[in-house]
Amino acid sequence: MATRWGICSAGKISHDFTVALKTLPPGDHQVVAVAARKLEDAQEFARKHSISQAYGSYEELARNPDIDVVYVGVIHPYHLKACLLFTNAKKNVLCEKPLAMNTKEVKEILDSAKRNDVFLMEVIFMVYNGEKPESIQATGVCLDTGVDETVTVTLKFSKNRMAVLTCSSGVQLPNEVIIAGTKGTIKVPGPMWCPTSLVVNGKETQYPLPEPYLPLNFTNSTGMRYEAEEVRQCLLKGLKESAVMSHADSVLLAEVEDEIRRRIGVVYSQDCL
């Protein structure tokens, strides 16, 4: 039986996720409904993607009894409200990254998922298998608007392992990852969040993606098919979280992000609640 998806929001990322779903076997994945804040937006999205049901509110989507899991594609300041709406309606949830604005909100979402006995999953904290850093150092350039334009982060883990990250909205960076260890080097070519190849000790292996049936808004978005299939496999096994991206991983990632923001002086309105 196909995993029946509901799509929360008719924006760009929801479009790409729906296109990615269509690259998987229709007997495994089916989009049955979409909801937006305006009914006409949901109807237009439904026509474009051949979806049978369109709603002008997220509450209507939450009440649909024929949905196995909801993809939350609203912008992240609204993830908390949307995720709580669906978990409290006993819906399984796949939430677009980041899961929430801070650790407090992440824990509130995870507590609701556990309380309502539903599956919930987001994004991944790679390389060190969910280990908490021993120390977090961060420095950055904040604009007059309060936006952090450029940030460099250094994480120290056990056994003298280090991780260094630089991100910027002001300059174009390579967007690649290099993992160097005693046995060699792994390179994840750019764009590193959606790569189609991997280079291990100089040897490159290609991982091509299927062609989308509609133009995409973001690079290599058909790669979201992998997270959708992970959700299906977890649901078939009766799991409430993924071993690939566990609830503990979500909390750890939020805690690291909170500390980075604290060190560079970025404060969200949600941090003050």
JSON list of C-alpha atoms in Angstrom, two decimals, residues 16-235:
[
{"chain": "A", "resi": 16, "resn": "ASP", "atom": "CA", "xyz": [10.34, 20.48, -5.31]},
{"chain": "A", "resi": 17, "resn": "PHE", "atom": "CA", "xyz": [9.50, 17.84, -2.70]},
{"chain": "A", "resi": 18, "resn": "THR", "atom": "CA", "xyz": [6.38, 16.84, -4.62]},
{"chain": "A", "resi": 19, "resn": "VAL", "atom": "CA", "xyz": [8.41, 16.58, -7.82]},
{"chain": "A", "resi": 20, "resn": "ALA", "atom": "CA", "xyz": [10.91, 14.39, -5.95]},
{"chain": "A", "resi": 21, "resn": "LEU", "atom": "CA", "xyz": [8.12, 12.11, -4.72]},
{"chain": "A", "resi": 22, "resn": "LYS", "atom": "CA", "xyz": [7.02, 11.54, -8.30]},
{"chain": "A", "resi": 23, "resn": "THR", "atom": "CA", "xyz": [10.44, 10.02, -9.08]},
{"chain": "A", "resi": 24, "resn": "LEU", "atom": "CA", "xyz": [9.58, 7.14, -6.71]},
{"chain": "A", "resi": 25, "resn": "PRO", "atom": "CA", "xyz": [7.25, 4.25, -7.58]},
{"chain": "A", "resi": 26, "resn": "PRO", "atom": "CA", "xyz": [3.59, 5.39, -7.48]},
{"chain": "A", "resi": 27, "resn": "GLY", "atom": "CA", "xyz": [2.74, 2.18, -5.67]},
{"chain": "A", "resi": 28, "resn": "ASP", "atom": "CA", "xyz": [4.96, 3.34, -2.79]},
{"chain": "A", "resi": 29, "resn": "HIS", "atom": "CA", "xyz": [4.26, 7.08, -2.57]},
{"chain": "A", "resi": 30, "resn": "GLN", "atom": "CA", "xyz": [1.12, 9.06, -3.33]},
{"chain": "A", "resi": 31, "resn": "VAL", "atom": "CA", "xyz": [0.30, 12.74, -2.69]},
{"chain": "A", "resi": 32, "resn": "VAL", "atom": "CA", "xyz": [-3.37, 12.92, -1.77]},
{"chain": "A", "resi": 33, "resn": "ALA", "atom": "CA", "xyz": [-3.80, 16.51, -0.55]},
{"chain": "A", "resi": 34, "resn": "VAL", "atom": "CA", "xyz": [-2.17, 19.93, -0.36]},
{"chain": "A", "resi": 35, "resn": "ALA", "atom": "CA", "xyz": [-2.98, 22.87, 1.88]},
{"chain": "A", "resi": 36, "resn": "ALA", "atom": "CA", "xyz": [-2.05, 26.56, 1.69]},
{"chain": "A", "resi": 37, "resn": "ARG", "atom": "CA", "xyz": [-3.13, 29.71, 3.51]},
{"chain": "A", "resi": 38, "resn": "LYS", "atom": "CA", "xyz": [-5.11, 30.69, 0.41]},
{"chain": "A", "resi": 39, "resn": "LEU", "atom": "CA", "xyz": [-7.36, 28.16, -1.28]},
{"chain": "A", "resi": 40, "resn": "GLU", "atom": "CA", "xyz": [-6.51, 29.43, -4.76]},
{"chain": "A", "resi": 41, "resn": "ASP", "atom": "CA", "xyz": [-2.80, 28.77, -4.13]},
{"chain": "A", "resi": 42, "resn": "ALA", "atom": "CA", "xyz": [-3.54, 25.22, -3.02]},
{"chain": "A", "resi": 43, "resn": "GLN", "atom": "CA", "xyz": [-5.81, 24.67, -6.04]},
{"chain": "A", "resi": 44, "resn": "GLU", "atom": "CA", "xyz": [-3.15, 25.91, -8.44]},
{"chain": "A", "resi": 45, "resn": "PHE", "atom": "CA", "xyz": [-0.56, 23.62, -6.79]},
{"chain": "A", "resi": 46, "resn": "ALA", "atom": "CA", "xyz": [-2.99, 20.70, -6.99]},
{"chain": "A", "resi": 47, "resn": "ARG", "atom": "CA", "xyz": [-3.61, 21.26, -10.69]},
{"chain": "A", "resi": 48, "resn": "LYS", "atom": "CA", "xyz": [0.10, 21.48, -11.42]},
{"chain": "A", "resi": 49, "resn": "HIS", "atom": "CA", "xyz": [0.86, 18.22, -9.58]},
{"chain": "A", "resi": 50, "resn": "SER", "atom": "CA", "xyz": [-2.38, 16.29, -10.26]},
{"chain": "A", "resi": 51, "resn": "ILE", "atom": "CA", "xyz": [-3.40, 16.19, -6.57]},
{"chain": "A", "resi": 52, "resn": "SER", "atom": "CA", "xyz": [-7.04, 15.37, -5.89]},
{"chain": "A", "resi": 53, "resn": "GLN", "atom": "CA", "xyz": [-7.66, 17.49, -2.78]},
{"chain": "A", "resi": 54, "resn": "ALA", "atom": "CA", "xyz": [-6.77, 21.12, -2.05]},
{"chain": "A", "resi": 55, "resn": "TYR", "atom": "CA", "xyz": [-7.43, 23.02, 1.18]},
{"chain": "A", "resi": 56, "resn": "GLY", "atom": "CA", "xyz": [-7.35, 26.70, 2.09]},
{"chain": "A", "resi": 57, "resn": "SER", "atom": "CA", "xyz": [-6.16, 26.00, 5.65]},
{"chain": "A", "resi": 58, "resn": "TYR", "atom": "CA", "xyz": [-3.68, 23.70, 7.35]},
{"chain": "A", "resi": 59, "resn": "GLU", "atom": "CA", "xyz": [-6.35, 22.69, 9.86]},
{"chain": "A", "resi": 60, "resn": "GLU", "atom": "CA", "xyz": [-8.37, 21.04, 7.08]},
{"chain": "A", "resi": 61, "resn": "LEU", "atom": "CA", "xyz": [-5.31, 19.05, 6.05]},
{"chain": "A", "resi": 62, "resn": "ALA", "atom": "CA", "xyz": [-4.82, 17.93, 9.65]},
{"chain": "A", "resi": 63, "resn": "ARG", "atom": "CA", "xyz": [-8.38, 16.60, 9.73]},
{"chain": "A", "resi": 64, "resn": "ASN", "atom": "CA", "xyz": [-8.00, 14.48, 6.58]},
{"chain": "A", "resi": 65, "resn": "PRO", "atom": "CA", "xyz": [-8.22, 10.83, 7.70]},
{"chain": "A", "resi": 66, "resn": "ASP", "atom": "CA", "xyz": [-6.60, 9.50, 4.50]},
{"chain": "A", "resi": 67, "resn": "ILE", "atom": "CA", "xyz": [-3.12, 10.95, 5.12]},
{"chain": "A", "resi": 68, "resn": "ASP", "atom": "CA", "xyz": [-0.28, 8.85, 6.55]},
{"chain": "A", "resi": 69, "resn": "VAL", "atom": "CA", "xyz": [2.33, 11.61, 6.82]},
{"chain": "A", "resi": 70, "resn": "VAL", "atom": "CA", "xyz": [2.52, 15.38, 6.31]},
{"chain": "A", "resi": 71, "resn": "TYR", "atom": "CA", "xyz": [5.44, 17.18, 4.70]},
{"chain": "A", "resi": 72, "resn": "VAL", "atom": "CA", "xyz": [5.84, 20.57, 6.42]},
{"chain": "A", "resi": 73, "resn": "GLY", "atom": "CA", "xyz": [7.28, 23.04, 3.92]},
{"chain": "A", "resi": 74, "resn": "VAL", "atom": "CA", "xyz": [6.34, 26.36, 5.52]},
{"chain": "A", "resi": 75, "resn": "ILE", "atom": "CA", "xyz": [9.17, 28.80, 6.32]},
{"chain": "A", "resi": 76, "resn": "HIS", "atom": "CA", "xyz": [10.97, 27.85, 9.52]},
{"chain": "A", "resi": 77, "resn": "PRO", "atom": "CA", "xyz": [9.61, 30.56, 11.88]},
{"chain": "A", "resi": 78, "resn": "TYR", "atom": "CA", "xyz": [6.26, 28.77, 11.45]},
{"chain": "A", "resi": 79, "resn": "HIS", "atom": "CA", "xyz": [7.55, 25.20, 11.87]},
{"chain": "A", "resi": 80, "resn": "LEU", "atom": "CA", "xyz": [6.61, 25.05, 15.55]},
{"chain": "A", "resi": 81, "resn": "LYS", "atom": "CA", "xyz": [2.97, 25.96, 15.00]},
{"chain": "A", "resi": 82, "resn": "ALA", "atom": "CA", "xyz": [2.60, 23.70, 11.95]},
{"chain": "A", "resi": 83, "resn": "CYS", "atom": "CA", "xyz": [4.31, 20.69, 13.49]},
{"chain": "A", "resi": 84, "resn": "LEU", "atom": "CA", "xyz": [2.25, 20.95, 16.68]},
{"chain": "A", "resi": 85, "resn": "LEU", "atom": "CA", "xyz": [-0.93, 21.20, 14.61]},
{"chain": "A", "resi": 86, "resn": "PHE", "atom": "CA", "xyz": [-0.20, 17.92, 12.84]},
{"chain": "A", "resi": 87, "resn": "THR", "atom": "CA", "xyz": [1.33, 15.95, 15.71]},
{"chain": "A", "resi": 88, "resn": "ASN", "atom": "CA", "xyz": [-1.64, 16.88, 17.93]},
{"chain": "A", "resi": 89, "resn": "ALA", "atom": "CA", "xyz": [-3.87, 15.61, 15.11]},
{"chain": "A", "resi": 90, "resn": "LYS", "atom": "CA", "xyz": [-1.98, 12.27, 15.31]},
{"chain": "A", "resi": 91, "resn": "LYS", "atom": "CA", "xyz": [-0.28, 12.81, 11.96]},
{"chain": "A", "resi": 92, "resn": "ASN", "atom": "CA", "xyz": [3.24, 11.61, 11.20]},
{"chain": "A", "resi": 93, "resn": "VAL", "atom": "CA", "xyz": [5.48, 14.49, 10.13]},
{"chain": "A", "resi": 94, "resn": "LEU", "atom": "CA", "xyz": [8.49, 15.09, 7.90]},
{"chain": "A", "resi": 95, "resn": "CYS", "atom": "CA", "xyz": [9.59, 18.67, 8.58]},
{"chain": "A", "resi": 96, "resn": "GLU", "atom": "CA", "xyz": [11.84, 20.64, 6.27]},
{"chain": "A", "resi": 97, "resn": "LYS", "atom": "CA", "xyz": [15.09, 21.82, 7.88]},
{"chain": "A", "resi": 98, "resn": "PRO", "atom": "CA", "xyz": [15.67, 23.49, 10.25]},
{"chain": "A", "resi": 99, "resn": "LEU", "atom": "CA", "xyz": [13.17, 21.80, 12.52]},
{"chain": "A", "resi": 100, "resn": "ALA", "atom": "CA", "xyz": [12.63, 24.95, 14.60]},
{"chain": "A", "resi": 101, "resn": "MET", "atom": "CA", "xyz": [14.11, 28.29, 15.62]},
{"chain": "A", "resi": 102, "resn": "ASN", "atom": "CA", "xyz": [15.86, 27.14, 18.81]},
{"chain": "A", "resi": 103, "resn": "THR", "atom": "CA", "xyz": [16.29, 24.21, 21.21]},
{"chain": "A", "resi": 104, "resn": "LYS", "atom": "CA", "xyz": [13.19, 25.13, 23.21]},
{"chain": "A", "resi": 105, "resn": "GLU", "atom": "CA", "xyz": [10.98, 24.87, 20.12]},
{"chain": "A", "resi": 106, "resn": "VAL", "atom": "CA", "xyz": [12.66, 21.65, 18.94]},
{"chain": "A", "resi": 107, "resn": "LYS", "atom": "CA", "xyz": [12.01, 19.99, 22.29]},
{"chain": "A", "resi": 108, "resn": "GLU", "atom": "CA", "xyz": [8.40, 21.19, 22.25]},
{"chain": "A", "resi": 109, "resn": "ILE", "atom": "CA", "xyz": [7.87, 19.60, 18.82]},
{"chain": "A", "resi": 110, "resn": "LEU", "atom": "CA", "xyz": [9.57, 16.33, 19.82]},
{"chain": "A", "resi": 111, "resn": "ASP", "atom": "CA", "xyz": [7.62, 16.15, 23.09]},
{"chain": "A", "resi": 112, "resn": "SER", "atom": "CA", "xyz": [4.38, 16.53, 21.14]},
{"chain": "A", "resi": 113, "resn": "ALA", "atom": "CA", "xyz": [5.39, 13.80, 18.70]},
{"chain": "A", "resi": 114, "resn": "LYS", "atom": "CA", "xyz": [6.19, 11.42, 21.57]},
{"chain": "A", "resi": 115, "resn": "ARG", "atom": "CA", "xyz": [3.03, 12.33, 23.47]},
{"chain": "A", "resi": 116, "resn": "ASN", "atom": "CA", "xyz": [0.89, 11.69, 20.40]},
{"chain": "A", "resi": 117, "resn": "ASP", "atom": "CA", "xyz": [2.86, 8.56, 19.41]},
{"chain": "A", "resi": 118, "resn": "VAL", "atom": "CA", "xyz": [3.64, 9.75, 15.88]},
{"chain": "A", "resi": 119, "resn": "PHE", "atom": "CA", "xyz": [6.73, 9.67, 13.66]},
{"chain": "A", "resi": 120, "resn": "LEU", "atom": "CA", "xyz": [8.77, 12.84, 13.22]},
{"chain": "A", "resi": 121, "resn": "MET", "atom": "CA", "xyz": [12.00, 13.55, 11.30]},
{"chain": "A", "resi": 122, "resn": "GLU", "atom": "CA", "xyz": [14.12, 16.52, 9.89]},
{"chain": "A", "resi": 123, "resn": "VAL", "atom": "CA", "xyz": [17.96, 17.12, 8.87]},
{"chain": "A", "resi": 124, "resn": "ILE", "atom": "CA", "xyz": [21.33, 15.61, 9.70]},
{"chain": "A", "resi": 125, "resn": "PHE", "atom": "CA", "xyz": [24.34, 16.28, 11.92]},
{"chain": "A", "resi": 126, "resn": "MET", "atom": "CA", "xyz": [27.01, 14.48, 9.90]},
{"chain": "A", "resi": 127, "resn": "VAL", "atom": "CA", "xyz": [30.40, 12.82, 10.36]},
{"chain": "A", "resi": 128, "resn": "TYR", "atom": "CA", "xyz": [30.64, 12.44, 14.16]},
{"chain": "A", "resi": 129, "resn": "ASN", "atom": "CA", "xyz": [27.56, 10.24, 14.64]},
{"chain": "A", "resi": 130, "resn": "GLY", "atom": "CA", "xyz": [25.63, 12.53, 16.93]},
{"chain": "A", "resi": 131, "resn": "GLU", "atom": "CA", "xyz": [28.48, 13.19, 19.37]},
{"chain": "A", "resi": 132, "resn": "LYS", "atom": "CA", "xyz": [28.21, 16.44, 21.31]},
{"chain": "A", "resi": 133, "resn": "PRO", "atom": "CA", "xyz": [31.16, 18.80, 20.80]},
{"chain": "A", "resi": 134, "resn": "GLU", "atom": "CA", "xyz": [33.40, 19.37, 23.80]},
{"chain": "A", "resi": 135, "resn": "SER", "atom": "CA", "xyz": [33.69, 23.04, 22.86]},
{"chain": "A", "resi": 136, "resn": "ILE", "atom": "CA", "xyz": [32.07, 25.47, 20.43]},
{"chain": "A", "resi": 137, "resn": "GLN", "atom": "CA", "xyz": [33.83, 28.61, 19.22]},
{"chain": "A", "resi": 138, "resn": "ALA", "atom": "CA", "xyz": [32.26, 31.06, 16.79]},
{"chain": "A", "resi": 139, "resn": "THR", "atom": "CA", "xyz": [32.95, 34.51, 15.44]},
{"chain": "A", "resi": 140, "resn": "GLY", "atom": "CA", "xyz": [31.16, 36.48, 12.78]},
{"chain": "A", "resi": 141, "resn": "VAL", "atom": "CA", "xyz": [30.16, 39.72, 11.14]},
{"chain": "A", "resi": 142, "resn": "CYS", "atom": "CA", "xyz": [26.69, 41.01, 11.99]},
{"chain": "A", "resi": 143, "resn": "LEU", "atom": "CA", "xyz": [25.01, 43.68, 9.89]},
{"chain": "A", "resi": 144, "resn": "ASP", "atom": "CA", "xyz": [23.11, 46.65, 11.32]},
{"chain": "A", "resi": 145, "resn": "THR", "atom": "CA", "xyz": [19.93, 44.67, 10.70]},
{"chain": "A", "resi": 146, "resn": "GLY", "atom": "CA", "xyz": [21.09, 42.00, 13.15]},
{"chain": "A", "resi": 147, "resn": "VAL", "atom": "CA", "xyz": [21.63, 39.45, 10.38]},
{"chain": "A", "resi": 148, "resn": "ASP", "atom": "CA", "xyz": [24.83, 37.41, 10.63]},
{"chain": "A", "resi": 149, "resn": "GLU", "atom": "CA", "xyz": [26.42, 37.93, 7.21]},
{"chain": "A", "resi": 150, "resn": "THR", "atom": "CA", "xyz": [29.52, 35.77, 7.69]},
{"chain": "A", "resi": 151, "resn": "VAL", "atom": "CA", "xyz": [30.24, 33.21, 10.43]},
{"chain": "A", "resi": 152, "resn": "THR", "atom": "CA", "xyz": [33.13, 30.86, 11.17]},
{"chain": "A", "resi": 153, "resn": "VAL", "atom": "CA", "xyz": [32.61, 28.02, 13.67]},
{"chain": "A", "resi": 154, "resn": "THR", "atom": "CA", "xyz": [35.15, 25.69, 15.25]},
{"chain": "A", "resi": 155, "resn": "LEU", "atom": "CA", "xyz": [33.92, 22.55, 16.99]},
{"chain": "A", "resi": 156, "resn": "LYS", "atom": "CA", "xyz": [36.22, 20.38, 19.13]},
{"chain": "A", "resi": 157, "resn": "PHE", "atom": "CA", "xyz": [35.23, 16.76, 19.67]},
{"chain": "A", "resi": 158, "resn": "SER", "atom": "CA", "xyz": [36.75, 13.97, 21.74]},
{"chain": "A", "resi": 159, "resn": "LYS", "atom": "CA", "xyz": [40.04, 12.34, 20.68]},
{"chain": "A", "resi": 160, "resn": "ASN", "atom": "CA", "xyz": [41.32, 15.67, 19.35]},
{"chain": "A", "resi": 161, "resn": "ARG", "atom": "CA", "xyz": [38.95, 15.72, 16.38]},
{"chain": "A", "resi": 162, "resn": "MET", "atom": "CA", "xyz": [38.01, 19.11, 14.96]},
{"chain": "A", "resi": 163, "resn": "ALA", "atom": "CA", "xyz": [35.44, 20.57, 12.59]},
{"chain": "A", "resi": 164, "resn": "VAL", "atom": "CA", "xyz": [35.56, 24.02, 11.00]},
{"chain": "A", "resi": 165, "resn": "LEU", "atom": "CA", "xyz": [32.61, 25.62, 9.19]},
{"chain": "A", "resi": 166, "resn": "THR", "atom": "CA", "xyz": [32.37, 28.94, 7.37]},
{"chain": "A", "resi": 167, "resn": "CYS", "atom": "CA", "xyz": [29.14, 30.30, 5.89]},
{"chain": "A", "resi": 168, "resn": "SER", "atom": "CA", "xyz": [28.36, 33.63, 4.31]},
{"chain": "A", "resi": 169, "resn": "SER", "atom": "CA", "xyz": [25.59, 35.48, 2.55]},
{"chain": "A", "resi": 170, "resn": "GLY", "atom": "CA", "xyz": [28.04, 38.14, 1.40]},
{"chain": "A", "resi": 171, "resn": "VAL", "atom": "CA", "xyz": [30.44, 36.11, -0.74]},
{"chain": "A", "resi": 172, "resn": "GLN", "atom": "CA", "xyz": [30.28, 32.98, -2.88]},
{"chain": "A", "resi": 173, "resn": "LEU", "atom": "CA", "xyz": [31.98, 30.06, -1.09]},
{"chain": "A", "resi": 174, "resn": "PRO", "atom": "CA", "xyz": [32.92, 26.64, -2.60]},
{"chain": "A", "resi": 175, "resn": "ASN", "atom": "CA", "xyz": [30.04, 24.87, -0.80]},
{"chain": "A", "resi": 176, "resn": "GLU", "atom": "CA", "xyz": [32.01, 21.65, -0.46]},
{"chain": "A", "resi": 177, "resn": "VAL", "atom": "CA", "xyz": [33.01, 19.43, 2.46]},
{"chain": "A", "resi": 178, "resn": "ILE", "atom": "CA", "xyz": [36.41, 17.86, 3.05]},
{"chain": "A", "resi": 179, "resn": "ILE", "atom": "CA", "xyz": [36.75, 15.13, 5.69]},
{"chain": "A", "resi": 180, "resn": "ALA", "atom": "CA", "xyz": [40.42, 14.36, 6.40]},
{"chain": "A", "resi": 181, "resn": "GLY", "atom": "CA", "xyz": [41.57, 11.52, 8.64]},
{"chain": "A", "resi": 182, "resn": "THR", "atom": "CA", "xyz": [44.46, 9.13, 9.22]},
{"chain": "A", "resi": 183, "resn": "LYS", "atom": "CA", "xyz": [43.25, 6.76, 6.48]},
{"chain": "A", "resi": 184, "resn": "GLY", "atom": "CA", "xyz": [42.61, 9.32, 3.77]},
{"chain": "A", "resi": 185, "resn": "THR", "atom": "CA", "xyz": [40.28, 12.06, 2.58]},
{"chain": "A", "resi": 186, "resn": "ILE", "atom": "CA", "xyz": [36.63, 12.21, 1.59]},
{"chain": "A", "resi": 187, "resn": "LYS", "atom": "CA", "xyz": [35.41, 15.13, -0.47]},
{"chain": "A", "resi": 188, "resn": "VAL", "atom": "CA", "xyz": [31.76, 16.01, -0.88]},
{"chain": "A", "resi": 189, "resn": "PRO", "atom": "CA", "xyz": [31.67, 18.31, -3.94]},
{"chain": "A", "resi": 190, "resn": "GLY", "atom": "CA", "xyz": [29.45, 21.36, -4.07]},
{"chain": "A", "resi": 191, "resn": "PRO", "atom": "CA", "xyz": [26.66, 21.85, -3.54]},
{"chain": "A", "resi": 192, "resn": "MET", "atom": "CA", "xyz": [27.44, 19.76, -0.47]},
{"chain": "A", "resi": 193, "resn": "TRP", "atom": "CA", "xyz": [23.83, 19.63, 0.80]},
{"chain": "A", "resi": 194, "resn": "CYS", "atom": "CA", "xyz": [22.68, 17.88, -2.37]},
{"chain": "A", "resi": 195, "resn": "PRO", "atom": "CA", "xyz": [25.72, 16.23, -4.01]},
{"chain": "A", "resi": 196, "resn": "THR", "atom": "CA", "xyz": [25.61, 13.76, -6.88]},
{"chain": "A", "resi": 197, "resn": "SER", "atom": "CA", "xyz": [29.14, 12.43, -6.41]},
{"chain": "A", "resi": 198, "resn": "LEU", "atom": "CA", "xyz": [31.62, 11.50, -3.69]},
{"chain": "A", "resi": 199, "resn": "VAL", "atom": "CA", "xyz": [35.41, 11.53, -3.92]},
{"chain": "A", "resi": 200, "resn": "VAL", "atom": "CA", "xyz": [37.24, 9.06, -1.65]},
{"chain": "A", "resi": 201, "resn": "ASN", "atom": "CA", "xyz": [41.05, 9.23, -1.76]},
{"chain": "A", "resi": 202, "resn": "GLY", "atom": "CA", "xyz": [40.89, 10.77, -5.21]},
{"chain": "A", "resi": 203, "resn": "LYS", "atom": "CA", "xyz": [38.42, 8.26, -6.66]},
{"chain": "A", "resi": 204, "resn": "GLU", "atom": "CA", "xyz": [35.07, 9.77, -7.66]},
{"chain": "A", "resi": 205, "resn": "THR", "atom": "CA", "xyz": [31.80, 7.84, -7.60]},
{"chain": "A", "resi": 206, "resn": "GLN", "atom": "CA", "xyz": [28.73, 9.29, -9.29]},
{"chain": "A", "resi": 207, "resn": "TYR", "atom": "CA", "xyz": [25.24, 9.16, -7.77]},
{"chain": "A", "resi": 208, "resn": "PRO", "atom": "CA", "xyz": [23.00, 10.57, -10.52]},
{"chain": "A", "resi": 209, "resn": "LEU", "atom": "CA", "xyz": [19.51, 11.77, -9.74]},
{"chain": "A", "resi": 210, "resn": "PRO", "atom": "CA", "xyz": [16.42, 11.10, -11.84]},
{"chain": "A", "resi": 211, "resn": "GLU", "atom": "CA", "xyz": [15.20, 13.91, -14.06]},
{"chain": "A", "resi": 212, "resn": "PRO", "atom": "CA", "xyz": [12.31, 16.00, -12.64]},
{"chain": "A", "resi": 213, "resn": "TYR", "atom": "CA", "xyz": [9.01, 16.09, -14.52]},
{"chain": "A", "resi": 214, "resn": "LEU", "atom": "CA", "xyz": [8.72, 19.83, -13.78]},
{"chain": "A", "resi": 215, "resn": "PRO", "atom": "CA", "xyz": [11.40, 22.53, -13.39]},
{"chain": "A", "resi": 216, "resn": "LEU", "atom": "CA", "xyz": [12.86, 22.74, -9.88]},
{"chain": "A", "resi": 217, "resn": "ASN", "atom": "CA", "xyz": [13.33, 25.82, -7.70]},
{"chain": "A", "resi": 218, "resn": "PHE", "atom": "CA", "xyz": [16.46, 24.54, -5.98]},
{"chain": "A", "resi": 219, "resn": "THR", "atom": "CA", "xyz": [19.50, 22.56, -7.13]},
{"chain": "A", "resi": 220, "resn": "ASN", "atom": "CA", "xyz": [19.17, 18.75, -7.21]},
{"chain": "A", "resi": 221, "resn": "SER", "atom": "CA", "xyz": [15.89, 18.78, -5.27]},
{"chain": "A", "resi": 222, "resn": "THR", "atom": "CA", "xyz": [14.92, 15.35, -6.60]},
{"chain": "A", "resi": 223, "resn": "GLY", "atom": "CA", "xyz": [17.41, 14.14, -3.98]},
{"chain": "A", "resi": 224, "resn": "MET", "atom": "CA", "xyz": [14.63, 14.66, -1.44]},
{"chain": "A", "resi": 225, "resn": "ARG", "atom": "CA", "xyz": [13.32, 11.33, -2.70]},
{"chain": "A", "resi": 226, "resn": "TYR", "atom": "CA", "xyz": [15.76, 9.70, -0.27]},
{"chain": "A", "resi": 227, "resn": "GLU", "atom": "CA", "xyz": [14.27, 11.32, 2.83]},
{"chain": "A", "resi": 228, "resn": "ALA", "atom": "CA", "xyz": [10.76, 10.45, 1.62]},
{"chain": "A", "resi": 229, "resn": "GLU", "atom": "CA", "xyz": [11.74, 6.81, 1.18]},
{"chain": "A", "resi": 230, "resn": "GLU", "atom": "CA", "xyz": [13.40, 6.79, 4.63]},
{"chain": "A", "resi": 231, "resn": "VAL", "atom": "CA", "xyz": [10.09, 7.98, 6.10]},
{"chain": "A", "resi": 232, "resn": "ARG", "atom": "CA", "xyz": [8.21, 5.20, 4.30]},
{"chain": "A", "resi": 233, "resn": "GLN", "atom": "CA", "xyz": [10.60, 2.51, 5.52]},
{"chain": "A", "resi": 234, "resn": "CYS", "atom": "CA", "xyz": [10.36, 3.78, 9.11]},
{"chain": "A", "resi": 235, "resn": "LEU", "atom": "CA", "xyz": [6.56, 3.82, 8.98]}
]
